[in-house]
């Protein structure tokens, strides 16, 4: 049985250039203070399980215009049967995109090797050279940064499409951080700077923080372009 807690029938914003459905899996091993999916992270049992049969019937009825399924969370790679879920959607003839925080390189490697994912979006929470800042941004006292590095390496060295993305939060991230992250992901990668949304944040203190202006993020993107060819601001 698949543990699915949320389903968006149609999205134009979760995979550039694709029309997708989005499924949300519960639980996360991070506690990013700026997370805006806090209910699915902290209180997933408050949501009813959504039946895969209902999702399938929507996907099959709308097969003509849905390109693929985005699997997000929470952190999907915590679920041991994630490969089965990906396989399930692939069998329906759909593309699969995975959103991950990069903490499970073994699962990531397996999914790619078995051709169960077509696109991966990996969050990078802070410069991997700054363990203290990574811990603060992920909301953890301890975190195995080596696993994050491994996931970055896997995505840098695979043929499937991928992107790295960082939610840029005033007070947590500076232009210097963006430059450091850019250096670690490599010139050929795709790097998305996501604007922070101060709504329903996991740590209430973050709800009052004013996001960066678009122009400030564009300036950060310009600085990152010295190290990564494809940098975009989103949100
Ligand atoms: S933002 Fe952080 S806490 Fe929220 S789902 Fe993503 S990794 Fe988990």
CSV table of C-alpha atoms and ligand atoms in Angstrom, one decimal:
chain,number,residue,atom,x,y,z
A,1,UNK,CA,0.0,0.0,0.0
A,2,UNK,CA,1.3,3.5,-0.9
A,3,UNK,CA,1.2,6.1,1.8
A,4,UNK,CA,-0.1,9.1,-0.1
A,5,UNK,CA,-1.3,12.2,1.8
A,6,UNK,CA,-1.9,14.7,-0.9
A,7,UNK,CA,-2.7,14.9,-4.6
A,8,UNK,CA,-2.8,17.8,-7.0
A,9,UNK,CA,-4.5,16.8,-10.2
A,10,UNK,CA,-2.9,19.3,-12.5
A,11,UNK,CA,0.2,21.5,-12.1
A,12,UNK,CA,2.0,23.7,-14.6
A,13,UNK,CA,4.7,24.8,-12.2
A,14,UNK,CA,6.2,21.7,-10.7
A,15,UNK,CA,8.2,20.6,-13.8
A,16,UNK,CA,9.3,23.2,-16.3
A,17,UNK,CA,7.6,22.6,-19.6
A,18,UNK,CA,5.4,19.7,-18.4
A,19,UNK,CA,1.9,19.3,-17.3
A,20,UNK,CA,1.9,17.1,-14.2
A,21,UNK,CA,0.0,15.6,-11.3
A,22,UNK,CA,1.7,15.9,-7.9
A,23,UNK,CA,1.6,13.3,-5.1
A,24,UNK,CA,2.7,14.1,-1.6
A,25,UNK,CA,4.3,11.5,0.7
A,26,UNK,CA,4.4,12.1,4.4
A,27,UNK,CA,7.3,12.6,6.9
A,28,UNK,CA,10.7,14.2,6.6
A,29,UNK,CA,14.0,13.7,8.3
A,30,UNK,CA,14.8,17.4,8.1
A,31,UNK,CA,13.1,20.3,10.0
A,32,UNK,CA,13.9,23.3,7.8
A,33,UNK,CA,12.6,26.3,9.7
A,34,UNK,CA,11.3,27.9,6.5
A,35,UNK,CA,9.5,24.7,5.3
A,36,UNK,CA,5.9,25.6,4.2
A,37,UNK,CA,4.8,21.9,4.1
A,38,UNK,CA,4.9,21.7,7.9
A,39,UNK,CA,1.7,19.7,8.4
A,40,UNK,CA,2.8,16.9,6.1
A,41,UNK,CA,6.2,16.9,8.0
A,42,UNK,CA,5.0,17.2,11.6
A,43,UNK,CA,1.5,15.9,11.6
A,44,UNK,CA,1.0,13.6,8.6
A,45,UNK,CA,-1.4,11.3,10.5
A,46,UNK,CA,-3.9,14.2,10.4
A,47,UNK,CA,-4.3,13.6,6.7
A,48,UNK,CA,-6.4,10.8,5.2
A,49,UNK,CA,-4.7,8.3,3.0
A,50,UNK,CA,-5.5,8.9,-0.7
A,51,UNK,CA,-6.2,5.8,-2.6
A,52,UNK,CA,-3.9,4.9,-5.5
A,53,UNK,CA,-6.9,3.6,-7.4
A,54,UNK,CA,-8.5,7.1,-7.4
A,55,UNK,CA,-5.3,8.7,-8.5
A,56,UNK,CA,-4.9,6.1,-11.3
A,57,UNK,CA,-8.4,6.6,-12.6
A,58,UNK,CA,-7.7,10.4,-12.9
A,59,UNK,CA,-4.4,9.8,-14.6
A,60,UNK,CA,-5.8,7.3,-17.1
A,61,UNK,CA,-8.8,9.5,-17.9
A,62,UNK,CA,-6.5,12.4,-18.5
A,63,UNK,CA,-3.6,10.5,-20.1
A,64,UNK,CA,-3.8,12.7,-23.2
A,65,UNK,CA,-2.6,15.9,-21.5
A,66,UNK,CA,-0.8,14.8,-18.3
A,67,UNK,CA,2.9,14.3,-19.1
A,68,UNK,CA,4.0,12.9,-15.8
A,69,UNK,CA,3.8,12.7,-12.0
A,70,UNK,CA,5.9,14.7,-9.5
A,71,UNK,CA,6.6,12.8,-6.3
A,72,UNK,CA,7.2,15.2,-3.4
A,73,UNK,CA,6.8,15.5,0.3
A,74,UNK,CA,8.0,15.6,3.0
A,75,UNK,CA,10.9,13.5,1.9
A,76,UNK,CA,9.9,10.7,-0.5
A,77,UNK,CA,13.1,8.7,-0.2
A,78,UNK,CA,12.2,7.8,3.4
A,79,UNK,CA,9.7,5.4,2.0
A,80,UNK,CA,11.1,2.0,1.2
A,81,UNK,CA,8.4,1.3,-1.4
A,82,UNK,CA,9.2,4.5,-3.4
A,83,UNK,CA,10.7,2.4,-6.2
A,84,UNK,CA,7.4,0.5,-6.4
A,85,UNK,CA,5.4,3.8,-6.6
A,86,UNK,CA,7.7,5.1,-9.4
A,87,UNK,CA,7.4,1.8,-11.2
A,88,UNK,CA,3.6,2.0,-10.9
A,89,UNK,CA,3.4,5.4,-12.6
A,90,UNK,CA,5.9,4.4,-15.3
A,91,UNK,CA,3.7,1.4,-16.1
A,92,UNK,CA,0.9,3.8,-16.8
A,93,UNK,CA,3.2,5.4,-19.4
A,94,UNK,CA,4.0,8.5,-17.4
A,95,UNK,CA,7.2,10.4,-16.7
A,96,UNK,CA,8.3,10.6,-13.1
A,97,UNK,CA,10.0,13.5,-11.3
A,98,UNK,CA,11.3,13.2,-7.8
A,99,UNK,CA,11.8,16.0,-5.3
A,100,UNK,CA,14.4,15.2,-2.6
A,101,UNK,CA,16.5,16.8,0.1
A,102,UNK,CA,19.4,14.6,-1.0
A,103,UNK,CA,19.8,12.7,2.3
A,104,UNK,CA,19.4,9.2,0.8
A,105,UNK,CA,22.0,8.8,-2.0
A,106,UNK,CA,21.5,5.0,-2.0
A,107,UNK,CA,17.9,5.3,-2.9
A,108,UNK,CA,18.7,8.0,-5.4
A,109,UNK,CA,21.3,5.8,-7.1
A,110,UNK,CA,18.9,2.9,-7.2
A,111,UNK,CA,16.0,4.8,-8.7
A,112,UNK,CA,18.3,6.2,-11.5
A,113,UNK,CA,19.9,2.9,-12.2
A,114,UNK,CA,16.6,1.2,-12.5
A,115,UNK,CA,15.3,4.0,-14.8
A,116,UNK,CA,12.4,4.7,-12.4
A,117,UNK,CA,12.9,8.5,-12.5
A,118,UNK,CA,13.2,10.9,-15.4
A,119,UNK,CA,14.0,14.1,-13.5
A,120,UNK,CA,15.3,14.8,-10.0
A,121,UNK,CA,15.1,18.2,-8.2
A,122,UNK,CA,17.4,18.2,-5.2
A,123,UNK,CA,17.4,20.8,-2.5
A,124,UNK,CA,20.7,22.2,-1.3
A,125,UNK,CA,20.0,23.9,2.0
A,126,UNK,CA,23.2,25.8,2.4
A,127,UNK,CA,26.9,25.6,1.3
A,128,UNK,CA,28.1,22.1,1.9
A,129,UNK,CA,31.4,23.5,3.0
A,130,UNK,CA,29.6,25.2,6.0
A,131,UNK,CA,28.3,22.3,8.1
A,132,UNK,CA,27.0,24.7,10.8
A,133,UNK,CA,24.9,26.6,8.4
A,134,UNK,CA,23.7,23.4,6.8
A,135,UNK,CA,22.5,22.2,10.1
A,136,UNK,CA,20.7,25.4,10.9
A,137,UNK,CA,19.0,25.5,7.5
A,138,UNK,CA,17.9,21.9,7.8
A,139,UNK,CA,16.8,22.5,11.4
A,140,UNK,CA,18.9,19.6,12.7
A,141,UNK,CA,21.6,19.3,15.4
A,142,UNK,CA,23.4,16.7,13.3
A,143,UNK,CA,23.4,15.8,9.7
A,144,UNK,CA,25.5,13.6,7.5
A,145,UNK,CA,26.8,16.1,5.0
A,146,UNK,CA,28.7,13.3,3.2
A,147,UNK,CA,25.3,11.9,2.1
A,148,UNK,CA,24.4,15.3,0.6
A,149,UNK,CA,27.7,15.4,-1.2
A,150,UNK,CA,27.2,11.9,-2.6
A,151,UNK,CA,23.7,12.9,-3.9
A,152,UNK,CA,25.2,15.9,-5.6
A,153,UNK,CA,27.8,13.8,-7.2
A,154,UNK,CA,25.3,11.2,-8.4
A,155,UNK,CA,23.2,13.9,-10.1
A,156,UNK,CA,26.3,15.6,-11.6
A,157,UNK,CA,27.3,12.3,-13.2
A,158,UNK,CA,24.1,10.9,-14.5
A,159,UNK,CA,22.4,11.2,-17.9
A,160,UNK,CA,19.0,12.0,-16.5
A,161,UNK,CA,17.9,15.6,-16.2
A,162,UNK,CA,18.1,17.2,-12.8
A,163,UNK,CA,18.2,20.5,-11.0
A,164,UNK,CA,19.6,21.8,-7.7
A,165,UNK,CA,17.6,24.3,-5.9
A,166,UNK,CA,18.0,26.5,-2.9
A,167,UNK,CA,15.3,28.4,-1.0
A,168,UNK,CA,16.9,31.7,-0.3
A,169,UNK,CA,15.9,33.1,3.1
A,170,UNK,CA,16.9,36.5,4.4
A,171,UNK,CA,18.9,36.0,7.6
A,172,UNK,CA,20.0,32.5,6.5
A,173,UNK,CA,21.4,33.0,3.0
A,174,UNK,CA,23.7,35.6,1.5
A,175,UNK,CA,25.1,36.1,-1.9
A,176,UNK,CA,28.3,34.5,-0.7
A,177,UNK,CA,26.4,31.4,0.2
A,178,UNK,CA,24.8,31.3,-3.3
A,179,UNK,CA,28.3,31.6,-4.8
A,180,UNK,CA,29.6,28.7,-2.5
A,181,UNK,CA,26.7,26.5,-3.5
A,182,UNK,CA,27.3,27.3,-7.2
A,183,UNK,CA,30.9,26.2,-6.9
A,184,UNK,CA,29.9,22.8,-5.5
A,185,UNK,CA,27.4,21.8,-8.1
A,186,UNK,CA,29.5,22.4,-11.3
A,187,UNK,CA,29.2,24.4,-14.4
A,188,UNK,CA,26.9,22.1,-16.4
A,189,UNK,CA,24.3,21.9,-13.7
A,190,UNK,CA,20.9,23.7,-13.5
A,191,UNK,CA,20.6,25.8,-10.4
A,192,UNK,CA,17.3,27.3,-9.2
A,193,UNK,CA,17.1,30.1,-6.6
A,194,UNK,CA,13.7,29.8,-5.0
A,195,UNK,CA,12.2,32.7,-3.2
A,196,UNK,CA,11.2,32.0,0.4
A,197,UNK,CA,7.4,32.1,1.1
A,198,UNK,CA,6.7,33.4,4.7
A,199,UNK,CA,3.4,31.4,5.0
A,200,UNK,CA,2.7,28.6,7.4
A,201,UNK,CA,6.4,28.0,8.1
A,202,UNK,CA,7.6,25.1,10.2
A,203,UNK,CA,9.2,27.6,12.7
A,204,UNK,CA,6.7,30.3,13.5
A,205,UNK,CA,9.5,32.9,13.8
A,206,UNK,CA,10.0,32.6,10.0
A,207,UNK,CA,6.5,33.7,9.2
A,208,UNK,CA,7.4,37.3,9.9
A,209,UNK,CA,10.5,37.4,7.7
A,210,UNK,CA,10.2,39.6,4.6
A,211,UNK,CA,11.4,37.7,1.5
A,212,UNK,CA,14.2,39.1,-0.7
A,213,UNK,CA,13.0,41.3,-3.5
A,214,UNK,CA,13.1,39.7,-7.0
A,215,UNK,CA,15.9,42.1,-8.0
A,216,UNK,CA,18.0,41.0,-5.1
A,217,UNK,CA,17.6,37.3,-6.2
A,218,UNK,CA,18.4,38.3,-9.8
A,219,UNK,CA,21.7,39.8,-8.6
A,220,UNK,CA,22.5,36.6,-6.7
A,221,UNK,CA,21.7,34.6,-9.8
A,222,UNK,CA,24.1,36.9,-11.8
A,223,UNK,CA,26.9,36.2,-9.2
A,224,UNK,CA,26.2,32.4,-9.5
A,225,UNK,CA,26.5,32.5,-13.3
A,226,UNK,CA,30.2,32.8,-13.0
A,227,UNK,CA,30.2,29.1,-11.8
A,228,UNK,CA,27.0,27.6,-13.2
A,229,UNK,CA,25.8,28.2,-16.8
A,230,UNK,CA,22.1,27.7,-16.1
A,231,UNK,CA,20.8,29.7,-13.2
A,232,UNK,CA,17.2,30.8,-12.7
A,233,UNK,CA,15.1,32.6,-10.1
A,234,UNK,CA,11.8,31.0,-9.3
A,235,UNK,CA,9.0,32.5,-7.3
B,1,LIG,S1,11.6,22.0,3.3
B,1,LIG,FE1,12.9,20.8,4.7
B,1,LIG,S2,11.5,20.0,6.3
B,1,LIG,FE2,10.2,20.7,4.6
B,1,LIG,S3,9.9,18.9,3.4
B,1,LIG,FE3,11.7,19.9,2.5
B,1,LIG,S4,13.4,19.0,3.5
B,1,LIG,FE4,11.6,18.5,4.7
